[in-house]
Coordinates of C-alpha atoms and ligand atoms in Angstrom, one line a residue:
M49 CA 37.7 -25.2 -34.5
G50 CA 34.9 -27.7 -33.6
Q51 CA 32.1 -26.7 -31.2
D52 CA 32.4 -28.1 -27.7
P53 CA 28.9 -29.6 -26.9
D54 CA 29.6 -29.7 -23.2
A55 CA 30.8 -26.1 -23.0
T56 CA 27.4 -24.7 -21.9
Q57 CA 26.9 -27.4 -19.3
R58 CA 30.3 -26.6 -17.7
I59 CA 29.9 -22.9 -17.7
T60 CA 26.5 -23.4 -15.9
A61 CA 28.0 -25.8 -13.5
A62 CA 30.8 -23.4 -12.7
A63 CA 28.4 -20.5 -12.0
P64 CA 27.4 -21.1 -8.4
A65 CA 31.0 -21.3 -7.2
T66 CA 31.8 -17.8 -8.8
G67 CA 28.5 -16.5 -7.4
S68 CA 29.5 -17.4 -3.8
R69 CA 32.6 -15.4 -3.9
L70 CA 31.1 -12.1 -5.1
D71 CA 31.7 -10.4 -1.8
A72 CA 35.4 -11.0 -2.2
Y73 CA 35.5 -7.8 -4.3
V74 CA 33.6 -5.5 -2.1
D75 CA 36.5 -3.7 -0.6
R76 CA 38.0 -3.0 -4.1
Y77 CA 35.0 -1.3 -5.6
A78 CA 35.1 2.4 -6.2
T79 CA 33.0 4.6 -4.0
R80 CA 30.8 5.5 -7.0
T81 CA 29.6 2.0 -7.3
H82 CA 28.0 2.2 -3.8
G83 CA 24.8 3.7 -5.4
M84 CA 24.7 1.0 -8.0
T85 CA 22.2 -1.4 -6.4
A86 CA 19.7 -3.8 -8.0
S87 CA 16.2 -2.6 -7.6
E88 CA 14.4 -4.3 -4.6
V89 CA 11.6 -5.3 -6.8
R90 CA 13.7 -7.0 -9.4
S91 CA 12.9 -10.5 -8.1
L92 CA 9.2 -9.8 -8.3
F93 CA 9.6 -8.7 -12.0
A94 CA 10.9 -12.2 -12.8
V95 CA 7.6 -13.5 -11.6
A96 CA 5.8 -10.6 -13.3
S97 CA 7.1 -11.7 -16.7
R98 CA 5.1 -14.9 -16.6
P99 CA 2.5 -15.0 -19.2
E100 CA -0.4 -15.2 -16.9
V101 CA 0.6 -11.9 -15.2
V102 CA -0.6 -8.6 -16.9
S103 CA 2.5 -6.4 -16.7
L104 CA 1.7 -2.8 -16.4
A105 CA 5.3 -2.4 -15.3
G106 CA 7.6 -2.4 -18.3
G107 CA 8.0 0.6 -20.6
M108 CA 8.8 -1.4 -23.7
P109 CA 7.9 0.3 -27.0
N110 CA 5.3 -1.7 -28.9
I111 CA 7.2 -2.6 -32.0
S112 CA 4.4 -4.9 -33.1
G113 CA 3.4 -1.8 -35.0
L114 CA 6.6 -1.8 -37.2
P115 CA 6.5 -3.4 -40.6
L116 CA 9.4 -5.9 -39.9
D117 CA 9.4 -7.0 -43.6
I118 CA 10.3 -3.6 -44.8
V119 CA 12.8 -3.0 -42.0
G120 CA 14.4 -6.4 -43.0
S121 CA 14.8 -5.4 -46.6
L122 CA 16.2 -2.0 -45.6
L123 CA 18.9 -3.8 -43.5
S124 CA 19.7 -6.3 -46.2
D125 CA 20.0 -3.4 -48.8
L126 CA 22.2 -1.6 -46.3
V127 CA 24.8 -4.4 -46.1
S128 CA 24.9 -5.0 -49.7
T129 CA 25.1 -1.4 -50.8
R130 CA 27.0 0.3 -47.8
G131 CA 28.4 -2.6 -46.0
Q132 CA 32.0 -1.4 -46.1
T133 CA 30.9 1.7 -44.1
A134 CA 28.1 0.1 -42.1
L135 CA 30.4 -2.7 -40.7
Q136 CA 33.4 -0.3 -40.0
Y137 CA 34.4 2.0 -37.2
G138 CA 33.0 5.6 -37.7
S139 CA 33.3 9.0 -36.4
G140 CA 33.1 9.7 -32.6
Q141 CA 30.5 12.3 -33.1
G142 CA 28.2 10.1 -35.3
D143 CA 27.5 9.8 -39.0
P144 CA 27.3 13.2 -40.7
G145 CA 24.4 12.3 -42.8
L146 CA 22.4 11.0 -39.9
R147 CA 23.3 14.1 -37.9
E148 CA 21.6 16.2 -40.7
Q149 CA 18.6 14.0 -40.7
I150 CA 18.3 14.3 -36.9
C151 CA 18.2 18.1 -37.4
E152 CA 15.2 17.6 -39.7
V153 CA 13.4 15.3 -37.1
M154 CA 14.0 18.0 -34.4
Q155 CA 12.3 20.6 -36.5
A156 CA 9.0 19.0 -35.5
T157 CA 9.6 20.3 -32.0
G158 CA 10.6 23.7 -33.2
V159 CA 14.2 23.1 -32.6
R160 CA 16.6 24.5 -35.2
G161 CA 20.0 22.8 -34.7
H162 CA 23.1 22.5 -36.7
P163 CA 24.6 19.0 -37.5
D164 CA 27.8 20.1 -36.0
D165 CA 26.2 20.5 -32.6
V166 CA 24.6 17.0 -32.7
T167 CA 26.4 14.0 -31.2
V168 CA 25.0 10.6 -31.9
T169 CA 24.8 8.3 -28.8
V170 CA 24.0 4.8 -27.9
G171 CA 20.4 5.6 -27.0
S172 CA 19.6 8.7 -25.0
Q173 CA 20.6 6.6 -21.9
Q174 CA 24.2 7.1 -23.0
A175 CA 23.6 10.8 -23.6
L176 CA 22.5 11.0 -19.9
D177 CA 25.6 9.2 -18.8
L178 CA 27.8 11.6 -20.9
V179 CA 26.2 14.8 -19.7
T180 CA 26.5 13.7 -16.2
R181 CA 30.0 12.6 -16.6
I182 CA 31.1 15.9 -17.9
F183 CA 29.2 18.0 -15.4
I184 CA 29.0 16.2 -12.2
D185 CA 31.6 16.1 -9.3
P186 CA 30.4 14.0 -6.3
G187 CA 28.1 16.1 -4.1
D188 CA 27.0 18.5 -6.9
V189 CA 23.3 19.2 -7.1
I190 CA 21.0 18.1 -10.0
L191 CA 17.5 19.3 -9.9
A192 CA 14.9 16.9 -11.2
E193 CA 11.2 16.6 -11.3
A194 CA 9.4 14.6 -8.5
P195 CA 9.0 11.9 -9.6
S196 CA 11.7 11.4 -12.4
Y197 CA 12.9 8.9 -14.9
V198 CA 14.5 5.9 -13.0
G199 CA 17.4 5.4 -15.5
A200 CA 18.4 9.0 -15.2
L201 CA 18.3 8.8 -11.4
S202 CA 20.6 5.7 -11.4
T203 CA 23.0 7.5 -13.7
F204 CA 23.0 10.5 -11.4
R205 CA 23.6 8.2 -8.4
S206 CA 26.5 6.5 -10.0
Y207 CA 28.3 9.8 -10.4
Q208 CA 27.5 10.6 -6.7
A209 CA 25.2 13.6 -7.6
D210 CA 22.9 15.0 -5.0
V211 CA 19.4 15.0 -6.5
V212 CA 17.0 17.7 -5.4
H213 CA 13.4 16.9 -6.4
V214 CA 11.2 19.7 -7.5
E215 CA 7.4 19.3 -7.3
M216 CA 5.1 18.7 -10.4
D217 CA 1.4 18.9 -10.7
D218 CA -0.9 18.1 -13.7
D219 CA 0.7 20.9 -15.8
G220 CA 4.3 19.5 -15.2
L221 CA 7.1 21.2 -13.1
V222 CA 5.8 24.0 -10.8
P223 CA 7.9 27.1 -11.6
E224 CA 7.4 28.5 -8.1
R225 CA 8.8 25.4 -6.6
L226 CA 11.7 25.5 -9.0
R227 CA 12.5 29.0 -7.8
E228 CA 12.3 28.0 -4.2
A229 CA 14.6 24.9 -4.8
I230 CA 17.3 27.1 -6.5
T231 CA 17.1 29.6 -3.6
T232 CA 17.4 26.9 -1.0
V233 CA 20.2 24.9 -2.7
T234 CA 22.2 28.2 -3.4
A235 CA 21.7 29.4 0.2
S236 CA 23.3 26.0 1.4
E237 CA 26.3 27.0 -0.7
R238 CA 26.0 23.8 -2.9
R239 CA 26.4 24.0 -6.7
I240 CA 23.5 23.3 -9.0
K241 CA 25.0 21.8 -12.1
F242 CA 21.7 21.4 -14.1
L243 CA 18.0 20.9 -14.1
Y244 CA 17.0 17.6 -15.6
T245 CA 13.5 17.7 -17.1
I246 CA 11.2 15.6 -19.3
P247 CA 8.7 18.2 -20.3
S248 CA 6.7 16.2 -22.7
F249 CA 4.6 13.1 -21.8
H250 CA 6.6 12.5 -18.7
N251 CA 8.1 9.3 -17.6
P252 CA 6.8 8.2 -15.1
A253 CA 4.2 11.0 -14.4
G254 CA 2.5 11.1 -17.9
V255 CA 2.0 14.9 -17.6
T256 CA 3.2 17.7 -20.0
L257 CA 4.7 21.0 -19.1
T258 CA 2.4 23.9 -20.4
P259 CA 3.9 26.4 -23.0
E260 CA 3.5 29.2 -20.4
R261 CA 5.5 27.2 -17.9
R262 CA 8.1 26.2 -20.4
A263 CA 8.8 29.9 -20.9
E264 CA 8.9 30.5 -17.2
V265 CA 11.2 27.6 -16.4
L266 CA 13.6 28.8 -19.1
Q267 CA 13.6 32.3 -17.7
I268 CA 14.1 31.1 -14.1
C269 CA 17.1 28.9 -15.2
R270 CA 18.5 31.8 -17.3
D271 CA 18.3 34.2 -14.4
A272 CA 20.0 31.7 -11.9
D273 CA 22.5 30.5 -14.6
V274 CA 21.3 26.9 -14.4
L275 CA 21.8 24.7 -17.4
I276 CA 18.7 22.7 -18.6
I277 CA 19.0 19.0 -19.7
E278 CA 15.8 18.4 -21.7
D279 CA 15.1 14.8 -22.2
D280 CA 12.5 14.4 -25.0
P281 CA 12.1 10.8 -26.1
Y282 CA 8.3 10.9 -26.3
G283 CA 7.7 14.4 -27.8
L284 CA 6.5 13.1 -31.1
L285 CA 4.0 10.7 -29.5
G286 CA 1.2 13.2 -28.5
F287 CA -2.3 11.8 -29.0
D288 CA -3.8 14.9 -30.5
G289 CA -1.0 14.9 -33.1
A290 CA 0.3 18.3 -31.9
V291 CA 4.1 18.2 -31.0
P292 CA 4.9 20.3 -27.9
R293 CA 7.5 22.9 -28.6
A294 CA 10.7 21.9 -27.0
I295 CA 12.3 24.2 -24.4
R296 CA 15.4 24.0 -26.4
A297 CA 13.6 25.7 -29.4
D298 CA 13.6 29.0 -27.4
G299 CA 16.6 28.2 -25.2
D300 CA 19.7 27.9 -27.4
D301 CA 22.9 27.9 -25.2
G302 CA 21.1 27.3 -22.0
V303 CA 19.6 23.9 -23.0
V304 CA 21.1 20.5 -23.8
Y305 CA 18.5 18.6 -25.8
L306 CA 18.4 14.8 -25.7
G307 CA 16.5 12.8 -28.3
S308 CA 15.9 9.1 -29.2
F309 CA 14.7 6.9 -32.0
S310 CA 13.8 4.2 -29.4
K311 CA 10.1 5.2 -29.2
T312 CA 9.6 6.5 -32.8
F313 CA 11.4 3.6 -34.6
A314 CA 12.9 0.8 -32.5
P315 CA 15.0 0.6 -29.2
G316 CA 17.0 -2.3 -30.6
F317 CA 19.2 0.0 -32.8
R318 CA 20.2 2.0 -29.6
V319 CA 20.4 5.3 -31.4
G320 CA 19.9 8.6 -29.6
W321 CA 21.5 12.0 -29.7
T322 CA 22.3 15.2 -27.9
L323 CA 22.0 18.8 -29.4
A324 CA 24.4 20.8 -27.3
P325 CA 26.1 24.2 -27.3
H326 CA 29.2 24.0 -29.3
A327 CA 31.8 23.9 -26.4
V328 CA 29.8 21.3 -24.6
R329 CA 29.4 19.2 -27.7
E330 CA 33.3 19.0 -27.9
K331 CA 33.5 17.7 -24.4
L332 CA 30.6 15.3 -25.1
V333 CA 32.4 13.8 -28.1
L334 CA 35.7 13.4 -26.1
A335 CA 33.7 11.6 -23.3
A336 CA 31.8 9.4 -25.9
E337 CA 35.1 8.4 -27.6
S338 CA 36.6 7.3 -24.3
S339 CA 33.6 5.1 -23.6
V340 CA 32.6 3.6 -26.9
L341 CA 35.0 5.1 -29.5
C342 CA 32.1 5.7 -31.8
P343 CA 28.4 4.9 -31.8
P344 CA 27.6 1.7 -33.9
A345 CA 27.9 2.5 -37.6
F346 CA 25.6 -0.2 -38.5
S347 CA 22.7 1.1 -36.3
Q348 CA 23.2 4.6 -37.4
L349 CA 23.1 3.9 -41.1
A350 CA 20.0 1.6 -40.5
V351 CA 18.2 4.5 -38.9
S352 CA 19.4 6.9 -41.6
Q353 CA 18.2 4.5 -44.4
Y354 CA 14.8 4.1 -42.5
L355 CA 14.5 8.0 -42.4
S356 CA 15.3 8.5 -46.0
A357 CA 13.6 5.5 -47.6
F358 CA 10.5 5.0 -45.5
D359 CA 7.5 7.1 -44.5
W360 CA 8.8 7.6 -40.9
R361 CA 6.3 10.3 -40.2
G362 CA 3.4 7.9 -41.2
Q363 CA 4.9 5.3 -38.9
V364 CA 5.0 7.8 -36.0
K365 CA 1.4 8.4 -36.7
A366 CA 0.6 4.7 -36.6
F367 CA 2.5 4.4 -33.3
R368 CA 0.5 7.3 -31.8
E369 CA -2.8 5.6 -32.8
L370 CA -1.6 2.3 -31.3
Y371 CA -0.7 4.0 -27.9
R372 CA -3.7 6.2 -27.9
E373 CA -6.0 3.2 -28.1
R374 CA -4.1 1.7 -25.1
R375 CA -4.2 5.0 -23.1
D376 CA -8.0 5.1 -23.7
A377 CA -8.3 1.5 -22.5
M378 CA -6.4 2.3 -19.3
L379 CA -8.2 5.5 -18.5
D380 CA -11.6 4.0 -19.2
A381 CA -10.8 1.0 -17.0
L382 CA -9.4 3.2 -14.2
D383 CA -12.6 5.4 -14.3
D384 CA -14.8 2.3 -14.3
L385 CA -13.1 0.2 -11.7
M386 CA -10.9 2.0 -9.3
P387 CA -12.1 2.7 -5.8
D388 CA -12.7 6.2 -4.5
G389 CA -9.7 7.7 -2.9
T390 CA -7.5 6.5 -5.8
Y391 CA -6.4 9.2 -8.3
W392 CA -4.3 9.3 -11.4
T393 CA -2.9 11.6 -14.1
R394 CA -4.5 11.6 -17.6
P395 CA -1.6 11.6 -20.2
N396 CA -2.0 13.1 -23.6
G397 CA 0.9 11.3 -25.1
G398 CA 3.7 8.8 -24.2
F399 CA 3.5 5.6 -22.3
Y400 CA 2.5 6.1 -18.6
V401 CA -0.1 6.9 -16.0
W402 CA 0.9 7.9 -12.5
L403 CA -1.6 6.5 -9.9
T404 CA -1.8 7.4 -6.3
L405 CA -3.5 5.1 -3.8
P406 CA -5.8 6.0 -1.0
D407 CA -4.2 7.4 2.2
G408 CA -2.5 4.8 4.3
L409 CA -1.7 2.3 1.4
D410 CA 1.8 1.5 0.3
A411 CA 2.4 0.5 -3.3
K412 CA 5.6 -1.3 -2.6
A413 CA 4.1 -3.3 0.3
M414 CA 1.2 -4.1 -2.0
L415 CA 3.1 -5.4 -4.9
P416 CA 3.6 -9.1 -3.9
R417 CA -0.3 -9.2 -3.4
A418 CA -0.8 -7.7 -6.8
V419 CA 1.7 -10.1 -8.4
T420 CA -0.2 -13.0 -6.7
N421 CA -3.4 -11.5 -8.3
R422 CA -1.5 -11.5 -11.7
V423 CA -0.9 -7.9 -12.2
A424 CA 2.4 -5.9 -11.9
Y425 CA 3.3 -2.2 -11.7
V426 CA 6.4 -0.2 -10.6
P427 CA 6.1 1.2 -7.1
G428 CA 6.5 4.9 -6.9
T429 CA 9.6 4.9 -4.7
A430 CA 11.7 3.8 -7.7
F431 CA 11.2 7.3 -9.2
Y432 CA 12.5 9.3 -6.2
S433 CA 16.0 9.5 -4.8
D434 CA 14.7 10.5 -1.5
G435 CA 12.3 7.7 -0.4
F436 CA 9.1 9.4 -1.3
G437 CA 6.5 8.1 -3.7
S438 CA 5.3 5.1 -1.4
R439 CA 1.7 5.8 -2.0
S440 CA 2.1 5.9 -5.9
M441 CA 2.8 3.7 -8.8
R442 CA 3.7 3.9 -12.5
L443 CA 1.2 2.1 -14.8
S444 CA 2.5 1.6 -18.4
Y445 CA -0.2 1.1 -21.2
C446 CA 2.3 0.8 -24.1
Y447 CA 2.7 -2.8 -24.4
P448 CA -0.3 -5.1 -23.5
T449 CA -3.4 -5.2 -25.7
P450 CA -6.4 -3.0 -24.7
E451 CA -8.2 -6.2 -23.4
R452 CA -5.2 -7.1 -21.3
I453 CA -5.0 -3.6 -20.0
R454 CA -8.6 -3.6 -18.8
E455 CA -8.1 -7.1 -17.2
G456 CA -4.9 -5.8 -15.5
V457 CA -6.7 -2.7 -14.1
R458 CA -9.5 -5.0 -12.9
R459 CA -7.0 -7.2 -11.0
L460 CA -5.3 -4.1 -9.7
A461 CA -8.5 -2.6 -8.5
Q462 CA -9.5 -5.8 -6.6
V463 CA -6.1 -5.6 -4.8
V464 CA -6.5 -2.0 -3.9
E465 CA -10.0 -2.8 -2.6
Q466 CA -8.7 -5.7 -0.4
E467 CA -5.9 -3.5 0.9
M468 CA -8.4 -0.8 1.8
E469 CA -10.5 -3.4 3.7
L470 CA -7.4 -4.6 5.5
R471 CA -6.5 -1.1 6.5
A472 CA -10.0 -0.4 7.7
A473 CA -9.9 -3.6 9.8
F474 CA -6.5 -3.2 11.3
G475 CA -5.9 0.6 11.1
A476 CA -2.9 2.2 9.5
S477 CA -0.7 5.2 9.8
S478 CA -0.6 7.8 7.0
S479 CA 2.0 7.1 4.4
S480 CA 4.7 9.7 3.8
R481 CA 4.0 11.9 0.6
R482 CA 5.2 15.1 -0.8
P483 CA 2.7 17.7 -2.2
G484 CA 2.2 17.8 -5.9
L485 CA 1.3 14.9 -8.0
D486 CA 1.2 12.5 -5.0
A487 CA -1.5 14.5 -3.2
P488 CA -5.0 15.0 -4.6
A489 CA -6.4 18.1 -6.0
P490 CA -10.0 18.5 -4.4
D491 CA -11.8 17.4 -7.6
Q492 CA -9.5 14.6 -8.6
H493 CA -10.4 10.9 -8.6
Ligands
LIG183 N1 14.8 9.2 -21.1 C1 13.6 8.7 -20.8 C2 12.7 9.7 -20.1 C3 13.2 7.4 -21.0 O1 11.9 7.0 -20.7 C4 14.0 6.5 -21.6 C5 13.8 5.1 -21.9 N2 12.7 4.5 -21.2 C6 15.4 6.9 -21.9 C7 15.7 8.3 -21.6 C8 16.4 6.1 -22.5 O2 16.0 5.6 -23.8 P1 16.9 5.2 -24.9 O3 18.3 4.8 -24.3 O4 16.3 3.9 -25.4 O5 17.0 6.2 -26.0

């Protein structure tokens, strides 16, 4: 069949008419879609992606560190040697060889899993979707850190979960606050289905749960019979080379562990996994089969080939160096340029710094001015399900060069100073904030 040269034009021309009728479907949508709303700052991000804007907003892994020529030849070998399998449907649970390799990868975090208990997923985002789908009825409570990963919160919302945030400080989740949250929710006769936590190099907070607190959190959840969902995509990206011991390493049946190759290899393959207690694993596979039949065989075998034929540990080390250099650039620039009254976390791994503005400033309200000054960030409210976080923002250092990071922080500091001057001139009410990361310790910047 010949190509129709006018097809694109016709589709483009038809688009506005379809767009104007979108509200025609509103009364048919399922209730669970009510929480599926586009981010209020999405339109600004379109502007933020212009080259003159330094974006400290996105969390894209920096795959400029990957040797694409080697990856290319791995992929070409894969098609010529294992094409019949790589281009075919596969098992719903994932490729058995890859599941064994995943168990080796997890050993770095102290986790000793069996390949039978691993389910390969389409990124750990699908793993989040699956665990939420199998555990959550509308109104069930999920405990999550304050702040928490925006992609998890939107999944939780789409299953109509009730997210109860638990305070963090520079050492991660605060055990005492967890205990209190469990007591309060239980007293209100609601059911806590799980604690969702990112203990290592947190997104968005950049902090890491200490070993002592890991043990305490595990014990609290055991005592209260609360399942832990441990999301660990950044665990191998610690800047001092030490890999934090996963909660799952000491947690066995009380913990479902989520991992991903998005940050240690490349997100484009969309390969993640869960390690779950046996019974949970069976439900996860059934849920996965009903949504995608099986994870993509091509991606799985590509990752498998990469792990077996390439020095992936060396590559993870190279990624750590690349991100450490950028973290240093960001912290140095913040130390040098940010006005008093602003404070931020000091990540020892991962991609993110959590910055809190001087009292009275609002990060979301300030964003248009920041974008005009050619710098972008994500306002803190995106990382809360309860409207908090207005004084805070997430800054990512993973993608821009160190020079661009410094320039971005310089532009941001200018905007913060202007906002402070405006507040001083016109007065302002205090912005809402919760204790913990969004409130300064006495000696913090
Ligand atoms: N969990 C966390 C904490 C993340 O930061 C991300 C990606 N930004 C994901 C899960 C999803 O990652 P992926 O689906 O690429 O594995």
